[in-house]
Amino acid sequence: MKEIFTKYIKKKLIIKKKLITFYKRIVFYENFFLFLKIIKFKINNLYIYKLSIKEIRFYLLNFFKKEEQIILRLNFNKIKNIKNKKNHFLAKKIMIESIQRLATSLPIENSISLFNLDSLEIKQKIIGKNGINIRALETLTGVEIIIDDNPDYILISSFNPIRREIARLSISKLILDCIIYPSRIEEIVFLSEKEILKEIFYIGKKTIIDMGIRMIHPELIKIVGKMKYRSSYGQNLLQHSCEVANLSSILSSEIGLNIKFAKRAGLLHDIGKVSDLESEFSHAVLGMNWAKKYGEHPYIWNSIGSHHDEIEMKSLLSPIIQISDTISSSRPGVRRNHYDSYLKRLNDLEILALNCNGVKKAFALQSGKELRVIVESETIDETKIYKLSRDLIIKIKNKVNFPGEIKITVIREIKSLEF
């Protein structure tokens, strides 16, 4: 029975194929007869106008040329459509394979660090008499230290991860020393800042070695290290950049582009986001200027500058970086869209204060509800403090769109050292 059934299916398929070819021939002959009718009609018209044989021949040759061109154009469009379908399928296949080869976690950055304490006694030492130690820590590090009734931990709050890390490191060193007073806190914070700068360079160097990148400027190594302490929409910037670098190299290998260039450009594509200073340029253009300044290849700095379509793309590497950046940042759950705008608002507050004459440091605290400003005692005297705070209020009202009230604290410190 099975053999009879298979024979029947085979015969059915053969008949189907024959019918298809037969219908194709019918269509061809119908078109051919229609074409002959058109020619006959054209020739009859030419005889009516009493043209010579040479003129008829010339006219018919032109007619056939036009018909050939139409047929060729139709065939070309068919081939083009088939190729486009194949290219779309191939592009999707490459994308899916590349994403499958890229396995990453989805951590989201927070603006609070938790520091565990061994006892209530240590907590009291950190606070100090009348809160003198905790105020010194907050002033020097630019963070807000939140202390509640729980003796097991304290919270270090700041939108800037580098400041949080300096504060965390300083507190851990002070606890180990068991000597906590304002001048000692100042020494420890200074040492912690130095240590963090070394750590930043080490992270940058390790990342570059792990990625297999060679011959890179020391300043770019520092910038790469700083990316660990930066976030974009809650996504860690260094992790995102490494992800883009790996994805770019995979895509480049699939289409035969320079893998080393792709990895390098992918890692450096967001270096402009590391800048602490206010700039007239976007992060893409700022990153491009840095890459150009520190001797990167034109293809690399062009792909950095064009990954948000702000400048013209000059090589195939540029769209590869753009695609990889989009894939890395658009995966579900990887980003919080409101987070970056919140950080920008806090950063804008600090920049406004730092642009004022005589301001040494400025820290936005309590989610932007407080702006703490430290001034130079030589430049700003006691009479100018009130004027500075009023000027800041006017500037904030005019330039920063911030809900609610902002408390401005201006600190002027005088030190007297005698030996």
Short mmCIF file of C-alpha atoms in Angstrom, two decimals:
data_model
loop_
_atom_site.label_atom_id
_atom_site.label_comp_id
_atom_site.label_asym_id
_atom_site.label_seq_id
_atom_site.Cartn_x
_atom_site.Cartn_y
_atom_site.Cartn_z
CA MET A 1 0.00 0.00 0.00
CA LYS A 2 2.82 2.38 0.91
CA GLU A 3 4.56 1.78 -2.44
CA ILE A 4 1.33 2.45 -4.38
CA PHE A 5 0.76 5.65 -2.36
CA THR A 6 4.32 6.94 -2.99
CA LYS A 7 4.00 6.14 -6.72
CA TYR A 8 0.70 8.01 -6.81
CA ILE A 9 2.25 11.10 -5.11
CA LYS A 10 5.23 11.01 -7.51
CA LYS A 11 2.92 10.84 -10.54
CA LYS A 12 0.82 13.68 -9.12
CA LEU A 13 3.92 15.86 -8.72
CA ILE A 14 5.07 15.08 -12.29
CA ILE A 15 1.62 16.00 -13.67
CA LYS A 16 1.67 19.23 -11.61
CA LYS A 17 5.09 20.19 -13.01
CA LYS A 18 3.92 19.43 -16.57
CA LEU A 19 0.80 21.54 -16.06
CA ILE A 20 2.88 24.46 -14.76
CA THR A 21 5.22 24.32 -17.78
CA PHE A 22 2.20 24.01 -20.09
CA TYR A 23 0.53 27.11 -18.57
CA LYS A 24 3.83 29.00 -18.80
CA ARG A 25 4.03 28.13 -22.51
CA ILE A 26 0.43 29.27 -23.06
CA VAL A 27 1.23 32.62 -21.40
CA PHE A 28 4.40 32.94 -23.50
CA TYR A 29 2.57 32.20 -26.77
CA GLU A 30 -0.27 34.56 -25.84
CA ASN A 31 2.25 37.35 -25.22
CA PHE A 32 4.08 36.44 -28.42
CA PHE A 33 0.87 36.57 -30.54
CA LEU A 34 -0.03 39.87 -28.91
CA PHE A 35 3.42 41.18 -29.80
CA LEU A 36 2.96 40.02 -33.43
CA LYS A 37 -0.43 41.75 -33.59
CA ILE A 38 1.19 45.00 -32.38
CA ILE A 39 3.90 44.69 -35.04
CA LYS A 40 1.28 43.99 -37.76
CA PHE A 41 -0.69 47.04 -36.62
CA LYS A 42 2.46 49.18 -36.68
CA ILE A 43 3.43 47.97 -40.20
CA ASN A 44 -0.09 48.67 -41.53
CA ASN A 45 0.11 52.18 -40.10
CA LEU A 46 3.47 52.70 -41.76
CA TYR A 47 2.07 51.59 -45.15
CA ILE A 48 -0.79 54.08 -44.74
CA TYR A 49 1.74 56.91 -44.30
CA LYS A 50 3.49 55.66 -47.51
CA LEU A 51 6.97 55.39 -46.02
CA SER A 52 9.92 53.87 -47.87
CA ILE A 53 11.37 50.44 -46.93
CA LYS A 54 14.45 52.12 -45.33
CA GLU A 55 12.23 54.32 -43.17
CA ILE A 56 10.06 51.33 -42.15
CA ARG A 57 13.19 49.35 -41.23
CA PHE A 58 14.57 52.27 -39.15
CA TYR A 59 11.23 52.72 -37.37
CA LEU A 60 10.88 48.99 -36.57
CA LEU A 61 14.48 48.76 -35.25
CA ASN A 62 13.80 51.64 -32.85
CA PHE A 63 10.55 49.99 -31.78
CA PHE A 64 12.31 46.65 -31.05
CA LYS A 65 15.06 48.44 -29.11
CA LYS A 66 12.48 50.12 -26.88
CA GLU A 67 10.69 46.81 -26.32
CA GLU A 68 13.99 45.12 -25.44
CA GLN A 69 14.79 47.87 -22.96
CA ILE A 70 11.38 47.44 -21.29
CA ILE A 71 11.87 43.65 -21.07
CA LEU A 72 15.42 44.09 -19.71
CA ARG A 73 14.20 46.62 -17.13
CA LEU A 74 11.44 44.26 -15.99
CA ASN A 75 13.91 41.38 -15.69
CA PHE A 76 16.41 43.60 -13.84
CA ASN A 77 13.72 44.66 -11.34
CA LYS A 78 12.78 41.00 -10.79
CA ILE A 79 16.43 40.07 -10.13
CA LYS A 80 16.83 43.12 -7.87
CA ASN A 81 13.79 42.13 -5.79
CA ILE A 82 15.07 38.55 -5.46
CA LYS A 83 18.52 39.87 -4.40
CA ASN A 84 16.99 42.28 -1.88
CA LYS A 85 14.97 39.45 -0.33
CA LYS A 86 18.12 37.31 -0.14
CA ASN A 87 20.12 40.22 1.37
CA HIS A 88 17.43 40.89 4.00
CA PHE A 89 17.40 37.21 4.91
CA LEU A 90 21.22 37.12 5.06
CA ALA A 91 21.36 40.31 7.19
CA LYS A 92 18.80 38.89 9.64
CA LYS A 93 20.74 35.64 9.82
CA ILE A 94 24.03 37.47 10.57
CA MET A 95 22.33 39.62 13.25
CA ILE A 96 20.72 36.64 14.99
CA GLU A 97 23.96 34.62 14.94
CA SER A 98 25.96 37.61 16.28
CA ILE A 99 23.50 38.27 19.13
CA GLN A 100 23.47 34.56 20.04
CA ARG A 101 27.28 34.64 20.33
CA LEU A 102 27.09 37.59 22.72
CA ALA A 103 26.14 36.56 26.27
CA THR A 104 25.87 39.44 28.76
CA SER A 105 24.05 40.24 31.98
CA LEU A 106 21.71 43.21 32.48
CA PRO A 107 22.85 45.14 35.57
CA ILE A 108 21.34 48.58 36.20
CA GLU A 109 23.34 51.24 38.06
CA ASN A 110 21.94 52.76 41.25
CA SER A 111 22.82 56.06 42.92
CA ILE A 112 23.13 54.58 46.45
CA SER A 113 25.88 52.38 47.96
CA LEU A 114 25.35 50.42 51.16
CA PHE A 115 28.25 50.25 53.66
CA ASN A 116 28.05 47.55 56.34
CA LEU A 117 29.18 48.33 59.91
CA ASP A 118 30.30 45.93 62.63
CA SER A 119 28.90 47.81 65.63
CA LEU A 120 27.02 50.88 66.86
CA GLU A 121 30.28 52.24 68.35
CA ILE A 122 31.85 52.53 64.86
CA LYS A 123 28.74 54.30 63.64
CA GLN A 124 29.01 56.85 66.45
CA LYS A 125 32.71 57.43 65.63
CA ILE A 126 31.82 58.12 61.97
CA ILE A 127 29.17 60.66 63.07
CA GLY A 128 31.53 62.32 65.58
CA LYS A 129 30.75 64.87 68.27
CA ASN A 130 27.76 66.98 67.14
CA GLY A 131 28.11 65.38 63.66
CA ILE A 132 31.51 67.02 62.96
CA ASN A 133 33.05 63.94 61.30
CA ILE A 134 30.12 63.15 59.04
CA ARG A 135 29.91 66.79 57.92
CA ALA A 136 33.64 66.74 57.07
CA LEU A 137 33.18 63.52 55.07
CA GLU A 138 30.20 64.91 53.16
CA THR A 139 31.98 68.19 52.39
CA LEU A 140 35.23 66.58 51.19
CA THR A 141 33.72 63.75 49.14
CA GLY A 142 30.58 65.49 47.84
CA VAL A 143 28.24 62.67 48.86
CA GLU A 144 25.30 62.46 51.22
CA ILE A 145 25.73 59.97 54.07
CA ILE A 146 22.34 58.71 55.26
CA ILE A 147 22.24 57.35 58.81
CA ASP A 148 19.07 55.79 60.21
CA ASP A 149 18.26 53.76 63.33
CA ASN A 150 19.75 50.55 61.95
CA PRO A 151 23.26 50.03 63.46
CA ASP A 152 24.34 47.53 60.77
CA TYR A 153 24.88 49.90 57.83
CA ILE A 154 25.05 53.45 56.49
CA LEU A 155 23.98 54.64 53.03
CA ILE A 156 26.26 56.64 50.72
CA SER A 157 24.18 58.60 48.22
CA SER A 158 25.47 60.45 45.14
CA PHE A 159 24.65 60.45 41.43
CA ASN A 160 28.42 60.33 40.72
CA PRO A 161 29.81 56.77 41.19
CA ILE A 162 33.43 58.00 41.52
CA ARG A 163 32.48 60.15 44.52
CA ARG A 164 30.58 57.24 46.07
CA GLU A 165 33.62 54.98 45.64
CA ILE A 166 35.98 57.61 47.18
CA ALA A 167 33.60 57.96 50.16
CA ARG A 168 33.28 54.18 50.58
CA LEU A 169 37.07 53.70 50.43
CA SER A 170 37.68 56.58 52.86
CA ILE A 171 35.18 55.22 55.42
CA SER A 172 36.68 51.71 55.25
CA LYS A 173 40.21 53.14 55.82
CA LEU A 174 39.03 55.30 58.72
CA ILE A 175 37.36 52.28 60.36
CA LEU A 176 40.59 50.25 60.00
CA ASP A 177 42.61 53.09 61.59
CA CYS A 178 40.03 53.60 64.37
CA ILE A 179 41.16 57.26 64.38
CA ILE A 180 38.42 59.52 63.06
CA TYR A 181 38.66 63.33 63.25
CA PRO A 182 38.33 66.09 60.58
CA SER A 183 42.03 66.60 59.67
CA ARG A 184 42.56 62.81 59.48
CA ILE A 185 39.44 62.52 57.29
CA GLU A 186 40.97 65.11 54.90
CA GLU A 187 44.21 63.07 54.64
CA ILE A 188 42.34 59.81 54.05
CA VAL A 189 40.06 61.34 51.39
CA PHE A 190 43.13 62.72 49.56
CA LEU A 191 44.78 59.24 49.64
CA SER A 192 41.53 57.59 48.47
CA GLU A 193 41.30 60.00 45.52
CA LYS A 194 44.85 59.05 44.48
CA GLU A 195 44.03 55.36 44.86
CA ILE A 196 40.89 55.71 42.71
CA LEU A 197 42.92 57.42 39.95
CA LYS A 198 45.35 54.46 39.98
CA GLU A 199 42.40 52.04 39.96
CA ILE A 200 40.87 53.88 36.96
CA PHE A 201 44.12 53.51 34.96
CA TYR A 202 44.39 49.83 35.96
CA ILE A 203 40.78 49.12 34.87
CA GLY A 204 41.40 50.88 31.54
CA LYS A 205 44.61 48.94 30.90
CA LYS A 206 43.06 45.60 31.87
CA THR A 207 40.02 46.22 29.62
CA ILE A 208 42.25 47.08 26.64
CA ILE A 209 44.43 43.97 27.18
CA ASP A 210 41.33 41.75 27.57
CA MET A 211 39.88 43.17 24.33
CA GLY A 212 43.16 42.51 22.49
CA ILE A 213 43.71 46.18 21.60
CA ARG A 214 47.28 47.47 21.20
CA MET A 215 49.07 50.83 20.88
CA ILE A 216 46.59 53.19 22.52
CA HIS A 217 47.25 56.62 24.06
CA PRO A 218 47.52 56.70 27.91
CA GLU A 219 44.81 59.40 28.09
CA LEU A 220 42.39 57.09 26.26
CA ILE A 221 43.28 54.32 28.74
CA LYS A 222 42.24 56.65 31.60
CA ILE A 223 38.99 57.51 29.81
CA VAL A 224 38.20 53.80 29.30
CA GLY A 225 38.85 53.20 33.03
CA LYS A 226 36.51 56.07 33.98
CA MET A 227 33.74 54.39 31.98
CA LYS A 228 33.37 51.84 34.80
CA TYR A 229 32.12 54.69 36.99
CA ARG A 230 29.70 56.10 34.42
CA SER A 231 26.28 54.97 33.30
CA SER A 232 23.99 55.67 30.36
CA TYR A 233 20.25 55.34 31.14
CA GLY A 234 21.24 53.15 34.10
CA GLN A 235 23.40 50.84 31.92
CA ASN A 236 27.08 50.65 32.94
CA LEU A 237 29.06 52.49 30.26
CA LEU A 238 32.14 50.23 30.29
CA GLN A 239 30.06 47.07 30.00
CA HIS A 240 27.99 48.64 27.20
CA SER A 241 31.17 49.70 25.33
CA CYS A 242 32.74 46.23 25.64
CA GLU A 243 29.48 44.72 24.39
CA VAL A 244 29.45 47.07 21.37
CA ALA A 245 33.14 46.23 20.68
CA ASN A 246 32.49 42.47 20.72
CA LEU A 247 29.34 42.74 18.62
CA SER A 248 31.08 45.03 16.09
CA SER A 249 33.97 42.58 15.70
CA ILE A 250 31.53 39.66 15.15
CA LEU A 251 29.54 41.59 12.52
CA SER A 252 32.77 42.77 10.83
CA SER A 253 34.12 39.22 10.61
CA GLU A 254 30.86 38.11 8.95
CA ILE A 255 31.12 40.71 6.17
CA GLY A 256 34.92 40.78 5.83
CA LEU A 257 35.80 44.12 7.48
CA ASN A 258 38.81 44.90 9.70
CA ILE A 259 38.03 43.22 13.05
CA LYS A 260 40.70 45.17 15.00
CA PHE A 261 39.32 48.52 13.84
CA ALA A 262 35.76 47.41 14.68
CA LYS A 263 36.70 46.33 18.21
CA ARG A 264 38.67 49.53 18.83
CA ALA A 265 35.91 51.82 17.52
CA GLY A 266 33.25 49.90 19.46
CA LEU A 267 35.13 50.29 22.75
CA LEU A 268 35.76 54.02 22.20
CA HIS A 269 32.40 54.99 20.65
CA ASP A 270 30.98 56.51 23.90
CA ILE A 271 34.14 58.10 25.38
CA GLY A 272 32.50 61.53 25.03
CA LYS A 273 30.09 60.61 27.87
CA VAL A 274 32.98 60.55 30.37
CA SER A 275 33.54 64.33 30.21
CA ASP A 276 32.74 66.19 33.46
CA LEU A 277 32.87 69.62 31.84
CA GLU A 278 30.07 71.37 29.98
CA SER A 279 30.65 71.25 26.21
CA GLU A 280 28.97 72.79 23.18
CA PHE A 281 29.39 69.44 21.38
CA SER A 282 27.38 66.23 21.75
CA HIS A 283 29.08 63.17 23.29
CA ALA A 284 29.60 61.62 19.82
CA VAL A 285 31.39 64.68 18.39
CA LEU A 286 33.35 65.22 21.64
CA GLY A 287 34.47 61.56 21.55
CA MET A 288 35.47 61.95 17.89
CA ASN A 289 37.59 65.03 18.74
CA TRP A 290 39.36 63.12 21.53
CA ALA A 291 40.04 60.12 19.27
CA LYS A 292 41.42 62.46 16.57
CA LYS A 293 43.56 64.30 19.16
CA TYR A 294 45.06 61.06 20.53
CA GLY A 295 46.04 59.70 17.10
CA GLU A 296 43.29 57.21 16.22
CA HIS A 297 42.71 56.13 12.59
CA PRO A 298 40.27 58.33 10.55
CA TYR A 299 37.87 55.36 10.14
CA ILE A 300 37.73 54.98 13.94
CA TRP A 301 37.10 58.63 14.82
CA ASN A 302 34.59 58.94 11.98
CA SER A 303 32.60 55.95 13.28
CA ILE A 304 32.64 57.49 16.80
CA GLY A 305 31.37 60.84 15.52
CA SER A 306 28.73 59.40 13.17
CA HIS A 307 27.14 56.72 15.39
CA HIS A 308 24.22 59.13 16.06
CA ASP A 309 24.15 60.48 12.45
CA GLU A 310 25.63 63.85 13.46
CA ILE A 311 28.35 63.72 10.81
CA GLU A 312 28.61 61.90 7.47
CA MET A 313 29.67 58.23 7.53
CA LYS A 314 32.91 57.72 5.58
CA SER A 315 33.36 53.94 5.81
CA LEU A 316 31.43 50.68 6.29
CA LEU A 317 32.73 50.58 9.87
CA SER A 318 30.45 53.50 10.87
CA PRO A 319 27.09 51.71 10.28
CA ILE A 320 28.50 48.59 12.00
CA ILE A 321 29.19 50.64 15.18
CA GLN A 322 25.76 52.28 14.93
CA ILE A 323 23.99 48.90 14.57
CA SER A 324 25.97 47.35 17.46
CA ASP A 325 25.23 50.36 19.71
CA THR A 326 21.51 50.10 18.92
CA ILE A 327 21.42 46.33 19.61
CA SER A 328 23.28 46.70 22.93
CA SER A 329 21.15 49.58 24.22
CA SER A 330 17.71 48.46 22.97
CA ARG A 331 17.52 45.01 24.57
CA PRO A 332 14.53 44.74 26.96
CA GLY A 333 15.34 45.65 30.58
CA VAL A 334 18.83 46.98 29.87
CA ARG A 335 18.09 50.68 30.37
CA ARG A 336 15.99 53.09 32.41
CA ASN A 337 15.12 55.99 30.14
CA HIS A 338 14.48 58.53 32.91
CA TYR A 339 17.80 57.88 34.68
CA ASP A 340 20.06 59.76 32.24
CA SER A 341 17.87 62.89 32.21
CA TYR A 342 17.89 62.84 36.04
CA LEU A 343 21.72 62.68 36.08
CA LYS A 344 21.89 65.49 33.52
CA ARG A 345 19.73 67.75 35.72
CA LEU A 346 22.02 67.14 38.72
CA ASN A 347 25.12 67.70 36.60
CA ASP A 348 23.66 70.96 35.24
CA LEU A 349 23.14 72.22 38.81
CA GLU A 350 26.80 71.56 39.67
CA ILE A 351 28.09 73.16 36.45
CA LEU A 352 26.02 76.31 37.10
CA ALA A 353 27.64 76.69 40.52
CA LEU A 354 31.17 75.89 39.27
CA ASN A 355 30.90 78.59 36.60
CA CYS A 356 30.51 81.25 39.32
CA ASN A 357 33.64 83.18 40.30
CA GLY A 358 35.34 81.94 43.49
CA VAL A 359 33.57 78.55 43.63
CA LYS A 360 36.00 75.69 44.36
CA LYS A 361 33.60 72.71 44.55
CA ALA A 362 29.88 72.11 44.05
CA PHE A 363 27.81 69.04 44.96
CA ALA A 364 24.18 68.27 44.13
CA LEU A 365 22.70 66.24 47.01
CA GLN A 366 19.34 64.69 48.03
CA SER A 367 18.28 64.03 44.41
CA GLY A 368 18.94 67.67 43.53
CA LYS A 369 16.98 69.18 46.43
CA GLU A 370 20.20 70.57 47.93
CA LEU A 371 23.17 72.27 46.25
CA ARG A 372 26.25 72.45 48.46
CA VAL A 373 28.82 75.02 47.30
CA ILE A 374 32.36 75.34 48.71
CA VAL A 375 34.02 78.69 47.99
CA GLU A 376 37.62 79.94 48.12
CA SER A 377 38.02 82.02 51.27
CA GLU A 378 40.59 84.34 49.58
CA THR A 379 38.20 85.27 46.71
CA ILE A 380 34.80 85.27 48.46
CA ASP A 381 34.51 87.10 51.77
CA GLU A 382 31.55 86.95 54.19
CA THR A 383 29.74 89.87 52.52
CA LYS A 384 29.77 88.13 49.10
CA ILE A 385 28.35 84.78 50.29
CA TYR A 386 24.73 86.02 50.40
CA LYS A 387 25.07 87.62 46.93
CA LEU A 388 26.49 84.37 45.51
CA SER A 389 23.56 82.31 46.85
CA ARG A 390 21.04 84.84 45.42
CA ASP A 391 22.79 84.78 42.02
CA LEU A 392 22.68 80.98 42.02
CA ILE A 393 18.93 80.97 42.77
CA ILE A 394 18.28 83.32 39.80
CA LYS A 395 20.51 81.21 37.49
CA ILE A 396 18.79 77.96 38.51
CA LYS A 397 15.32 79.45 37.97
CA ASN A 398 16.28 80.70 34.49
CA LYS A 399 18.36 77.79 33.20
CA VAL A 400 17.41 74.55 35.00
CA ASN A 401 13.95 73.01 34.83
CA PHE A 402 13.74 71.38 38.27
CA PRO A 403 10.56 70.53 40.23
CA GLY A 404 10.19 71.82 43.81
CA GLU A 405 12.56 73.93 45.90
CA ILE A 406 16.36 73.71 45.96
CA LYS A 407 18.25 74.43 49.17
CA ILE A 408 21.57 76.22 48.52
CA THR A 409 24.31 75.86 51.16
CA VAL A 410 27.42 78.01 50.68
CA ILE A 411 30.43 76.94 52.77
CA ARG A 412 33.42 79.23 53.38
CA GLU A 413 36.16 77.67 55.46
CA ILE A 414 39.16 79.45 57.03
CA LYS A 415 42.13 77.37 58.20
CA SER A 416 44.84 78.59 60.52
CA LEU A 417 47.96 76.44 60.84
CA GLU A 418 50.66 77.27 63.39
CA PHE A 419 53.85 75.40 64.24
#
